[in-house]
XYZ file of C-alpha atoms in Angstrom:
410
model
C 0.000 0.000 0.000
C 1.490 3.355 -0.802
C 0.978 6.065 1.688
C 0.610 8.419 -1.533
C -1.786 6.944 -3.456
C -4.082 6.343 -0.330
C -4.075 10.192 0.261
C -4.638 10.989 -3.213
C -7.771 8.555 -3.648
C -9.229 8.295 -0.118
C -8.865 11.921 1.173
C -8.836 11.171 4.437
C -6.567 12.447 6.908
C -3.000 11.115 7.141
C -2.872 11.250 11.000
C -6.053 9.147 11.054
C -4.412 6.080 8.734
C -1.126 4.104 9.817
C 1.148 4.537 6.896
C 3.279 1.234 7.341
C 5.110 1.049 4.131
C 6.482 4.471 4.844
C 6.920 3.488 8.508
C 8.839 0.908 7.396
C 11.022 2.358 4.734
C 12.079 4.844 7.129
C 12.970 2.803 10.111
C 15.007 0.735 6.954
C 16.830 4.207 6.405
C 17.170 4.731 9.858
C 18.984 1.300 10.466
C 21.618 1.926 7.334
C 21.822 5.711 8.892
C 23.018 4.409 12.215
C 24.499 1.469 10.953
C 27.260 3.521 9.641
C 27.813 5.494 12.818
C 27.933 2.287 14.348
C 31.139 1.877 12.466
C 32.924 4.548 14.444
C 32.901 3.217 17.791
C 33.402 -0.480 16.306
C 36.653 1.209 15.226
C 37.709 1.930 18.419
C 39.704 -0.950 19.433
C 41.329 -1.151 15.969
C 42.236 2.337 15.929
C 43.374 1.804 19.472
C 45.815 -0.826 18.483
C 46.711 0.735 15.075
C 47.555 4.240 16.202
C 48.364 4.213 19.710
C 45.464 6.477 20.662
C 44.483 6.839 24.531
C 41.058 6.342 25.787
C 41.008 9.973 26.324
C 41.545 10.022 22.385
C 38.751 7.856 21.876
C 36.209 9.719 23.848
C 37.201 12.519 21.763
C 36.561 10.714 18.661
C 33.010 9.705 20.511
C 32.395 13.292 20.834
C 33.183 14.597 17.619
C 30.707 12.475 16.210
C 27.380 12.786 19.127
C 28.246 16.711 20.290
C 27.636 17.550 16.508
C 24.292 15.966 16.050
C 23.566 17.521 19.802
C 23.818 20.519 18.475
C 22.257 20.552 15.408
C 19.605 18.239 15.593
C 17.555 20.704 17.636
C 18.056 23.034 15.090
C 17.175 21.463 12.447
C 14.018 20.278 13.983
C 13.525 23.967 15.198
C 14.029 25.618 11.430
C 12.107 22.954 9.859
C 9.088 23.242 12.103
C 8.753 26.643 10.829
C 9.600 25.389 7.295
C 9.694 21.401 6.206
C 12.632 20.429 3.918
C 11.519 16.702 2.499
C 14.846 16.703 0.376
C 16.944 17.736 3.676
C 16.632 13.309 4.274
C 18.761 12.438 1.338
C 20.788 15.022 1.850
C 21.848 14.535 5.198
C 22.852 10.868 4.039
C 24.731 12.496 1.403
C 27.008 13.964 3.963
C 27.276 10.802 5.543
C 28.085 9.472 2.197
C 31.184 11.368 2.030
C 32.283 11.260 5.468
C 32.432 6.856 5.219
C 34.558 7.326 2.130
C 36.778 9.811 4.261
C 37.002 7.349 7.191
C 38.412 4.995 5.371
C 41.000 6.768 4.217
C 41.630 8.894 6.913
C 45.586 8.053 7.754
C 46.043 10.747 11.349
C 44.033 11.458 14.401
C 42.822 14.790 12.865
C 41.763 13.551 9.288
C 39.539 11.005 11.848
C 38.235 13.772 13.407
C 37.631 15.630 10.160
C 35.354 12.427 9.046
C 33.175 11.770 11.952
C 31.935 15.199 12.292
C 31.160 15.151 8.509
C 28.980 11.780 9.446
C 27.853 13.540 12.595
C 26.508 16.433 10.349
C 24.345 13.910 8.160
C 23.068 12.224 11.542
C 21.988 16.183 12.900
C 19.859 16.508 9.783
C 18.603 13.458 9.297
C 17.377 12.007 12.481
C 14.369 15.065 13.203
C 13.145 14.800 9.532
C 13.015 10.387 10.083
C 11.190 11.033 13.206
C 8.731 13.693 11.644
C 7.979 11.420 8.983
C 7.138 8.345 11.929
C 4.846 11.265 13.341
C 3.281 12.471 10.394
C 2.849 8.397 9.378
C 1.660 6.934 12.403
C -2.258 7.315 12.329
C -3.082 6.790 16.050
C -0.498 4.290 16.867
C 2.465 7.189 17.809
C 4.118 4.995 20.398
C 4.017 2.090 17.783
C 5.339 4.195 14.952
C 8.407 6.075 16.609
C 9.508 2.107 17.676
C 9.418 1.270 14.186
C 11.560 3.982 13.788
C 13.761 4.322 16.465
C 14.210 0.071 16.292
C 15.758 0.617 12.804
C 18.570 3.018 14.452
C 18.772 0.677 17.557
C 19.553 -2.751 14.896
C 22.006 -0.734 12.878
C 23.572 0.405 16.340
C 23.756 -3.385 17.193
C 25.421 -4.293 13.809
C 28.637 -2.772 15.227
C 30.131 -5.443 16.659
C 29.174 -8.031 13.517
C 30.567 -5.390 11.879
C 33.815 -5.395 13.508
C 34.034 -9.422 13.536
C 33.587 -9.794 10.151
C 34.608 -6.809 8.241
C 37.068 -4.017 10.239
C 39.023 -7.077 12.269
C 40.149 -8.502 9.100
C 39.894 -5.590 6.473
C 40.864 -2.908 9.422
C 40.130 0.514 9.069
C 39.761 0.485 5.004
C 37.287 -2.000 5.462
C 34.847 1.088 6.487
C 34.770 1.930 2.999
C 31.840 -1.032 1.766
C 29.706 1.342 3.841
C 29.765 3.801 0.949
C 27.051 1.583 -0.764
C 25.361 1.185 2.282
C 24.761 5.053 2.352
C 24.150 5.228 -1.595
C 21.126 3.006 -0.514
C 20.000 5.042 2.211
C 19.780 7.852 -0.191
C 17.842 6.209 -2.584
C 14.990 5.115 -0.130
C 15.319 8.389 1.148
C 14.527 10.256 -2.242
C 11.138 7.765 -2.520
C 10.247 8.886 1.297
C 11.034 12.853 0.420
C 8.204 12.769 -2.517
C 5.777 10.944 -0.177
C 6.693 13.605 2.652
C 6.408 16.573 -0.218
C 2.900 15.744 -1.078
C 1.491 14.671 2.529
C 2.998 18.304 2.997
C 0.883 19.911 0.666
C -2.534 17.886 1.519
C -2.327 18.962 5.347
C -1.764 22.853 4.215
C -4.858 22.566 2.844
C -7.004 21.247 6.074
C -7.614 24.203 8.665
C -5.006 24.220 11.190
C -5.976 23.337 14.608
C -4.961 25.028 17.714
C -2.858 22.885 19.857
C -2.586 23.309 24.105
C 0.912 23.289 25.665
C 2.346 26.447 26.001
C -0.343 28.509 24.723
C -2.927 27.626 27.195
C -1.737 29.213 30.361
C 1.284 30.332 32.646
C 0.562 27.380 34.621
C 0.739 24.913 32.243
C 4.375 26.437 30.462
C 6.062 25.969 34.110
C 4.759 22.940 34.697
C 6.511 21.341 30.531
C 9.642 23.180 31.756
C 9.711 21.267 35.096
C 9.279 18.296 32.738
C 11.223 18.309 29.782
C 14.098 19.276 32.541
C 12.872 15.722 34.313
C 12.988 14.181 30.473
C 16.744 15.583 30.021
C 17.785 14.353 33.181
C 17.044 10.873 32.247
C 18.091 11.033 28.857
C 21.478 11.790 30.630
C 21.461 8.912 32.592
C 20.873 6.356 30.227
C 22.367 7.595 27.223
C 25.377 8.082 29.802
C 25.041 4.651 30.600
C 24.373 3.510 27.200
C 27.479 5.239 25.929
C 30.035 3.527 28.690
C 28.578 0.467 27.392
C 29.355 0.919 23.891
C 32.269 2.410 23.560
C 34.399 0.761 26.923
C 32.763 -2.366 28.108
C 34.695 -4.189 25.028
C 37.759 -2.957 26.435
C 37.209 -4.224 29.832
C 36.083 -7.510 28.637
C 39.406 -7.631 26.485
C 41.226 -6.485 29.841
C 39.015 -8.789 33.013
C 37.896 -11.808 30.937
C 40.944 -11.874 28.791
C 39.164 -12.367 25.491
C 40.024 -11.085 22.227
C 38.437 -8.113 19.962
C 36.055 -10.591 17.949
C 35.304 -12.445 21.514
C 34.262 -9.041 23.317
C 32.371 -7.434 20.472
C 29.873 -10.139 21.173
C 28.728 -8.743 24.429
C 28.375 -5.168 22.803
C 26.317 -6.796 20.165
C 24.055 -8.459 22.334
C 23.665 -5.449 24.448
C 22.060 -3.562 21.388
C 20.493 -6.361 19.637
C 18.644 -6.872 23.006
C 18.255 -2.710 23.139
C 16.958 -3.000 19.614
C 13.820 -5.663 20.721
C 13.189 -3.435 24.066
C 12.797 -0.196 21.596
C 10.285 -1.724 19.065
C 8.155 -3.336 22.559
C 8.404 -0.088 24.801
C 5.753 1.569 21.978
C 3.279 -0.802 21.730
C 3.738 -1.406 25.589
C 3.455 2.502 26.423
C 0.100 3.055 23.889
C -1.335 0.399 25.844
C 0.254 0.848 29.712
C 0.835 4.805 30.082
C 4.380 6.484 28.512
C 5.244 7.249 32.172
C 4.684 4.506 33.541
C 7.415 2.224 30.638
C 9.899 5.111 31.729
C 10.089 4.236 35.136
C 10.017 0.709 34.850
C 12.473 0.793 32.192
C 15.059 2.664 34.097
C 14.253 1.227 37.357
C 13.992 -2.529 36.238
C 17.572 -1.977 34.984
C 19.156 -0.325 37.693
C 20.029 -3.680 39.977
C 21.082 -5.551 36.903
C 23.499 -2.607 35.929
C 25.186 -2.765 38.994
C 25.365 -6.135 39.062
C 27.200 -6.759 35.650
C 30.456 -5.769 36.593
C 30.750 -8.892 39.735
C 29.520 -11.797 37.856
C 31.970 -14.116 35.356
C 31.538 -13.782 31.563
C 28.693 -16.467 31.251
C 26.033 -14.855 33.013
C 27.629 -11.605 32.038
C 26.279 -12.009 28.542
C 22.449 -12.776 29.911
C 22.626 -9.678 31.904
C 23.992 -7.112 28.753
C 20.616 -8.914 26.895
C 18.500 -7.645 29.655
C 20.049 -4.573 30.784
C 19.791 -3.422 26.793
C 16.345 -4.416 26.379
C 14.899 -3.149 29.591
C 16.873 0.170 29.540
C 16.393 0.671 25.774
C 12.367 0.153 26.065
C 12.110 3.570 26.744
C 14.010 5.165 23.943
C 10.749 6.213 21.409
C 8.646 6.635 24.342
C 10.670 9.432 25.792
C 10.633 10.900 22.126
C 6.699 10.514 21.652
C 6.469 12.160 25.668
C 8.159 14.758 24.597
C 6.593 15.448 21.308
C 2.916 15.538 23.145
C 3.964 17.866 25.762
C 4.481 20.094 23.177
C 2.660 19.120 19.944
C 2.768 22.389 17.496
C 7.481 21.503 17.979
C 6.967 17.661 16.483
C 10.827 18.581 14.663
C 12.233 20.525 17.855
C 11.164 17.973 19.973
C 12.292 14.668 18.084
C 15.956 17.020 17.732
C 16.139 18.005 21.299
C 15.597 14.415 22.781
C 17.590 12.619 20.467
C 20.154 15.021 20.031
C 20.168 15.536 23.625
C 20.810 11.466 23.516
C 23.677 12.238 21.260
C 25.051 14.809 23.129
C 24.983 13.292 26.260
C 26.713 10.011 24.820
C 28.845 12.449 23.439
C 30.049 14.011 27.028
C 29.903 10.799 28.388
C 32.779 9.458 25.786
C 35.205 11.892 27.213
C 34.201 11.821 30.722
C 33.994 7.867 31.299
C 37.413 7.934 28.975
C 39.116 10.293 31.359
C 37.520 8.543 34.145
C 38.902 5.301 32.866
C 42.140 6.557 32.366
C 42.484 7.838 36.003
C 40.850 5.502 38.536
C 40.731 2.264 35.937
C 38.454 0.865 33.511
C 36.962 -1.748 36.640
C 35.977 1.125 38.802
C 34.476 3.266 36.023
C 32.503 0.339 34.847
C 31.441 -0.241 38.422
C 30.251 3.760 39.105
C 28.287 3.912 36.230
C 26.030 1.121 36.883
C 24.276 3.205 39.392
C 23.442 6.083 36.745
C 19.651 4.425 36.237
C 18.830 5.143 39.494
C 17.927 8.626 38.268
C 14.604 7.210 37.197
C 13.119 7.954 40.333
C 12.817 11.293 39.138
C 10.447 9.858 37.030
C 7.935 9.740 39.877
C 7.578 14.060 39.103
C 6.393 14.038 35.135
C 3.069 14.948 34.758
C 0.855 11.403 33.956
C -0.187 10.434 30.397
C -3.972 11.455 31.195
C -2.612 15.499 33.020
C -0.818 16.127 29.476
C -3.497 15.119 27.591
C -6.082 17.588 29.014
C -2.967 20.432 28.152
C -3.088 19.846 24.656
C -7.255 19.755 24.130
């Protein structure tokens, strides 16, 4: 069924109708988008071993990449709440395009450098335009529709480790280059999803605009979305903090407690995100049913004990407890997203940028903090801290409930 044709013919209104080939194409796009970011950190130990680099280096190589989507990706959503760009999504893989290529290539810590944050620019600009176009395609099933999307970027995040196994271990870093087609792919979906997004663009200008709640019904009601998208950032810090120290460290402290090799340790990291992955596409479903607040808190809650557990136990029943941690953590990732977006409803773009950029940018801090960390007190007792960081959850007790922003926005 194309979304297109359906709006052309039926005249009905897209919001009403679930749009599931587009739903799908995107979260496609959005697993080859993040599928080539996942390259970077998959690089790590390589580049580690190749050029001599520090984990303080590394972080810094983490941070190039998230602290420019941080900072952009709210932008972007800002500006193109005010006015869409369809073509901005094959564009933004464009830039991704030619940052891969420059990866590959890239023979000092600077030309690195130079690379990610060309990949990091792509990821600014495309990630609020993906998750506009799960909004604008969901019909009534939001929380459903942003995990379709967001699952796509949490699979290609979990192809890291494969991808280190089987292509960067033996190819090493010139083996990033095959993921040159990947992005040529990415851009050709992309240019089918921009038409589809162009014309749903021009049907809704023509239906009368309706007025939205939020900020525009009342002091009361602005103070009391400040008080909770600072609640929302709080524990997008925690677990993308979290999240991040997984990633981009736990391989090296595998390597370094269990004694096992690169291939051997990238298995935990994948399992961790393939497990993330399943927990994203359930938390939506789970929250349209259950209440978005209420999958927060039990998604950062249920993890906490397991978190700081993972560092005492031996490898075996470490790789059962990386599964759950990632699934049960991760099952809140699209409902934060979709929370935020219906606190403030008329900002779908800012929104989508500002928590997943803020996820970004938080991984992004965390890369040089848990690197420095590492590199003072010892990758054991970093590991250790940071299993306590989803005990912030409790501060999910303050958000307003489903039902309170609701009645803001009518």
């Amino acid at each position: 069924m194309l979304a297109t044709s359906k709006i052309a013919s039926s005249k009905t209104i897209p919001e009403q109708k679930t749009a599931y080939s587009i739903l799908f194409m995107i979260g496609l796009c959005h697993l080859l988008n993040d599928s080539i970011q996942a390259v970077i950190p998959a690089m790590f130990p390589i580049l580690q071993k190749s050029m001599g680099l520090t984990f303080t280096q590394i972080g810094f190589i983490g941070f190039s990449l998230n602290v420019v989507s941080s900072v952009l990706q709210p932008a972007v959503g800002w500006y193109t709440d005010k006015k869409p760009l369809p073509y901005a999504l094959p564009f933004g893989l464009t830039l991704t395009f030619f940052g891969i290529i420059g990866l590959a290539f890239a023979p000092t810590f600077l030309t690195i450098i130079i690379a990610v944050l060309c990949i990091g620019f792509g990821s600014a600009i495309f990630h609020p335009e993906g998750s506009r176009v799960a909004y604008m395609a969901a019909g009534n099933r939001r929380g459903l529709a942003q995990s379709i999307y967001q699952v796509g970027g949490n699979s290609g995040s979990a192809l890291g480790p494969i991808i280190t196994a089987l292509i960067l271990v033996p190819l090493g870093q010139f083996g990033a280059i095959w993921f040159s087609i990947v992005a040529a792919t990415a851009i050709g979906l992309l240019i089918y999803i921009a038409r589809w997004y162009s014309t749903t663009l021009t049907f809704l200008s023509a239906k009368p605009k309706q007025k939205t709640g939020g900020l525009e019904t009342g002091l009361s009601f602005s103070k009391a979305i400040k008080l909770a998208l600072l609640i929302i950032v709080i524990l997008v810090f925690a677990r993308s903090w979290y999240i991040s120290s997984i990633t981009n460290f736990y391989a090296f402290y595998v390597i370094e407690v269990y004694g096992y090799t690169i291939s051997q340790s990238q298995l935990f990291i994948f399992i961790f995100l393939a497990a993330g992955a399943v927990g994203t596409f359930f938390g939506g479903p789970l929250a349209d049913r259950f209440g978005k607040k209420r999958i927060i808190f039990l998604s950062m809650i249920g993890a906490t004990p397991l978190a700081i557990l993972l560092p005492f136990v031996n490898p075996l029943i470490a790789y059962g407890l990386v599964g759950l941690i990632g699934f049960i953590l991760m099952s809140s990732f699209s409902v934060t997203v979709v929370y935020a977006q219906e606190l403030l409803p008329g900002k779908i773009g800012t929104m989508s940028g500002l928590i997943v950029g803020l996820a970004f940018g938080m991984g992004a801090i965390g890369s040089i903090a848990v690197g420095s960390l590492a590199d003072i007190f010892g990758l054991t007792s970093t590991i250790i801290a940071i299993g306590f960081l989803p005990l912030l959850g409790l501060l999910t007790y303050l958000l307003p409930s489903d039902e309170e922003v609701e009645t803001w926005n009518t």
